[in-house]
Structures are given as structure tokens and as C-alpha cells.
Amino acid sequence: MGKCDARYTLEGMIEMDEAYFTIEASELERSKGVRGMGAKGKSNVAILAESTPLEDIDTGKQSTHCRYFKAKVLENLTAQEINKTL
């Protein structure tokens, strides 16, 4: 399951964001709701989405359509690590 992102390559317009996910919640985190980079038990994950721009023929309204998503755990939040992910 963890290797399924390697099956395809994202093409075209790619949007990227990063988020922190709890990998191990302690009693302190459950009670206080510790957030962000400094919280113990959080893992930094890069989320990439392949977007296709769409335009409605009748109205001319523009939107995007997401086809594939990829997620990768980042070891640290540096420019080199993010460039390696892309």
C-alpha cells in the first residue's frame, strides 16, 4: 500500500502543500491539542496533486480537476528535501 504512489508520475500542473499528521498521540497531546512543527509524535508529509485546468464552454468559468494525489513523508523541512520530493 505504501508503494502505490510509485506506479504513476504526476504531469502538467502540480500543486503541493505540506501537513503534520499525528503518528503517535500521547495523553498530553490528546488533552491540550498540541499542534505544528514542534509537537512530538507529528510527521511532516508533502501532499502533491495533479491538476487539470477546465473551462465551462457556456459560462467561461474556469476551475480545476484533480486526477492523482501523492503523499511523501519528509525527513526535515529544507529546500533540498522538498526539491528531492518534486
PDB file of C-alpha atoms in Angstrom:
ATOM      1  CA  MET A   1       0.000   0.000   0.000  1.00  0.00           C
ATOM      2  CA  GLY A   2       2.820   2.421   0.806  1.00  0.00           C
ATOM      3  CA  LYS A   3       4.444   1.904  -2.606  1.00  0.00           C
ATOM      4  CA  CYS A   4       1.318   2.656  -4.683  1.00  0.00           C
ATOM      5  CA  ASP A   5       2.455   6.254  -5.310  1.00  0.00           C
ATOM      6  CA  ALA A   6       5.403   4.941  -7.355  1.00  0.00           C
ATOM      7  CA  ARG A   7       3.072   3.461 -10.005  1.00  0.00           C
ATOM      8  CA  TYR A   8       2.373   6.752 -11.761  1.00  0.00           C
ATOM      9  CA  THR A   9       4.050  10.067 -12.468  1.00  0.00           C
ATOM     10  CA  LEU A  10       2.321  13.377 -11.892  1.00  0.00           C
ATOM     11  CA  GLU A  11       2.185  15.514 -15.049  1.00  0.00           C
ATOM     12  CA  GLY A  12       1.116  19.009 -16.034  1.00  0.00           C
ATOM     13  CA  MET A  13       0.197  21.452 -13.276  1.00  0.00           C
ATOM     14  CA  ILE A  14       1.165  20.098  -9.842  1.00  0.00           C
ATOM     15  CA  GLU A  15       0.015  21.686  -6.600  1.00  0.00           C
ATOM     16  CA  MET A  16       1.950  20.981  -3.396  1.00  0.00           C
ATOM     17  CA  ASP A  17       1.240  21.519   0.269  1.00  0.00           C
ATOM     18  CA  GLU A  18       2.650  20.098   3.474  1.00  0.00           C
ATOM     19  CA  ALA A  19       0.884  18.992   6.611  1.00  0.00           C
ATOM     20  CA  TYR A  20       1.664  17.483  10.001  1.00  0.00           C
ATOM     21  CA  PHE A  21      -0.001  14.188  10.864  1.00  0.00           C
ATOM     22  CA  THR A  22      -0.050  12.514  14.268  1.00  0.00           C
ATOM     23  CA  ILE A  23       1.796   9.220  14.215  1.00  0.00           C
ATOM     24  CA  GLU A  24       1.643   8.634  17.950  1.00  0.00           C
ATOM     25  CA  ALA A  25      -0.654  10.631  20.212  1.00  0.00           C
ATOM     26  CA  SER A  26       0.305  10.985  23.871  1.00  0.00           C
ATOM     27  CA  GLU A  27      -2.061  11.858  26.710  1.00  0.00           C
ATOM     28  CA  LEU A  28      -0.718  15.434  26.709  1.00  0.00           C
ATOM     29  CA  GLU A  29      -1.493  15.877  23.005  1.00  0.00           C
ATOM     30  CA  ARG A  30      -4.975  14.432  23.402  1.00  0.00           C
ATOM     31  CA  SER A  31      -5.807  16.787  26.253  1.00  0.00           C
ATOM     32  CA  LYS A  32      -4.068  20.000  25.090  1.00  0.00           C
ATOM     33  CA  GLY A  33      -4.210  19.568  21.325  1.00  0.00           C
ATOM     34  CA  VAL A  34      -0.514  20.269  20.624  1.00  0.00           C
ATOM     35  CA  ARG A  35      -0.084  21.400  17.005  1.00  0.00           C
ATOM     36  CA  GLY A  36       2.557  22.187  14.418  1.00  0.00           C
ATOM     37  CA  MET A  37       6.239  21.579  13.833  1.00  0.00           C
ATOM     38  CA  GLY A  38       7.391  21.376  17.433  1.00  0.00           C
ATOM     39  CA  ALA A  39       4.872  18.777  18.562  1.00  0.00           C
ATOM     40  CA  LYS A  40       6.186  15.337  19.444  1.00  0.00           C
ATOM     41  CA  GLY A  41       4.687  12.446  17.541  1.00  0.00           C
ATOM     42  CA  LYS A  42       3.965  14.520  14.424  1.00  0.00           C
ATOM     43  CA  SER A  43       5.268  13.624  10.985  1.00  0.00           C
ATOM     44  CA  ASN A  44       5.709  16.177   8.187  1.00  0.00           C
ATOM     45  CA  VAL A  45       4.098  14.961   4.950  1.00  0.00           C
ATOM     46  CA  ALA A  46       4.225  16.562   1.488  1.00  0.00           C
ATOM     47  CA  ILE A  47       0.972  16.225  -0.472  1.00  0.00           C
ATOM     48  CA  LEU A  48       1.130  16.652  -4.260  1.00  0.00           C
ATOM     49  CA  ALA A  49      -1.916  16.895  -6.546  1.00  0.00           C
ATOM     50  CA  GLU A  50      -2.025  16.743 -10.339  1.00  0.00           C
ATOM     51  CA  SER A  51      -4.463  19.430 -11.523  1.00  0.00           C
ATOM     52  CA  THR A  52      -6.046  19.862 -14.935  1.00  0.00           C
ATOM     53  CA  PRO A  53      -7.474  23.309 -15.727  1.00  0.00           C
ATOM     54  CA  LEU A  54     -11.061  23.191 -17.022  1.00  0.00           C
ATOM     55  CA  GLU A  55     -13.267  25.837 -18.600  1.00  0.00           C
ATOM     56  CA  ASP A  56     -17.048  25.692 -18.932  1.00  0.00           C
ATOM     57  CA  ILE A  57     -17.920  26.338 -22.589  1.00  0.00           C
ATOM     58  CA  ASP A  58     -21.230  28.061 -21.820  1.00  0.00           C
ATOM     59  CA  THR A  59     -20.205  30.356 -18.963  1.00  0.00           C
ATOM     60  CA  GLY A  60     -16.433  30.626 -19.457  1.00  0.00           C
ATOM     61  CA  LYS A  61     -15.940  29.844 -15.753  1.00  0.00           C
ATOM     62  CA  GLN A  62     -12.559  28.278 -15.018  1.00  0.00           C
ATOM     63  CA  SER A  63     -11.955  25.509 -12.492  1.00  0.00           C
ATOM     64  CA  THR A  64      -9.510  22.675 -11.861  1.00  0.00           C
ATOM     65  CA  HIS A  65      -9.914  18.915 -11.740  1.00  0.00           C
ATOM     66  CA  CYS A  66      -7.604  16.714  -9.646  1.00  0.00           C
ATOM     67  CA  ARG A  67      -6.595  13.400 -11.163  1.00  0.00           C
ATOM     68  CA  TYR A  68      -3.956  11.856  -8.891  1.00  0.00           C
ATOM     69  CA  PHE A  69      -2.545  12.578  -5.452  1.00  0.00           C
ATOM     70  CA  LYS A  70       0.796  11.588  -3.936  1.00  0.00           C
ATOM     71  CA  ALA A  71       1.979  11.761  -0.349  1.00  0.00           C
ATOM     72  CA  LYS A  72       5.566  11.501   0.897  1.00  0.00           C
ATOM     73  CA  VAL A  73       6.949  11.762   4.422  1.00  0.00           C
ATOM     74  CA  LEU A  74       9.595  14.495   4.681  1.00  0.00           C
ATOM     75  CA  GLU A  75      12.558  13.828   6.963  1.00  0.00           C
ATOM     76  CA  ASN A  76      13.146  17.550   7.525  1.00  0.00           C
ATOM     77  CA  LEU A  77      11.683  20.753   6.156  1.00  0.00           C
ATOM     78  CA  THR A  78      14.527  22.034   3.982  1.00  0.00           C
ATOM     79  CA  ALA A  79      14.605  23.237   0.382  1.00  0.00           C
ATOM     80  CA  GLN A  80      16.790  20.272  -0.631  1.00  0.00           C
ATOM     81  CA  GLU A  81      14.301  17.760   0.811  1.00  0.00           C
ATOM     82  CA  ILE A  82      11.355  19.424  -0.935  1.00  0.00           C
ATOM     83  CA  ASN A  83      13.220  19.621  -4.275  1.00  0.00           C
ATOM     84  CA  LYS A  84      14.098  15.931  -3.970  1.00  0.00           C
ATOM     85  CA  THR A  85      10.395  15.164  -3.461  1.00  0.00           C
ATOM     86  CA  LEU A  86       9.406  17.102  -6.582  1.00  0.00           C
TER      87      LEU A  86
END
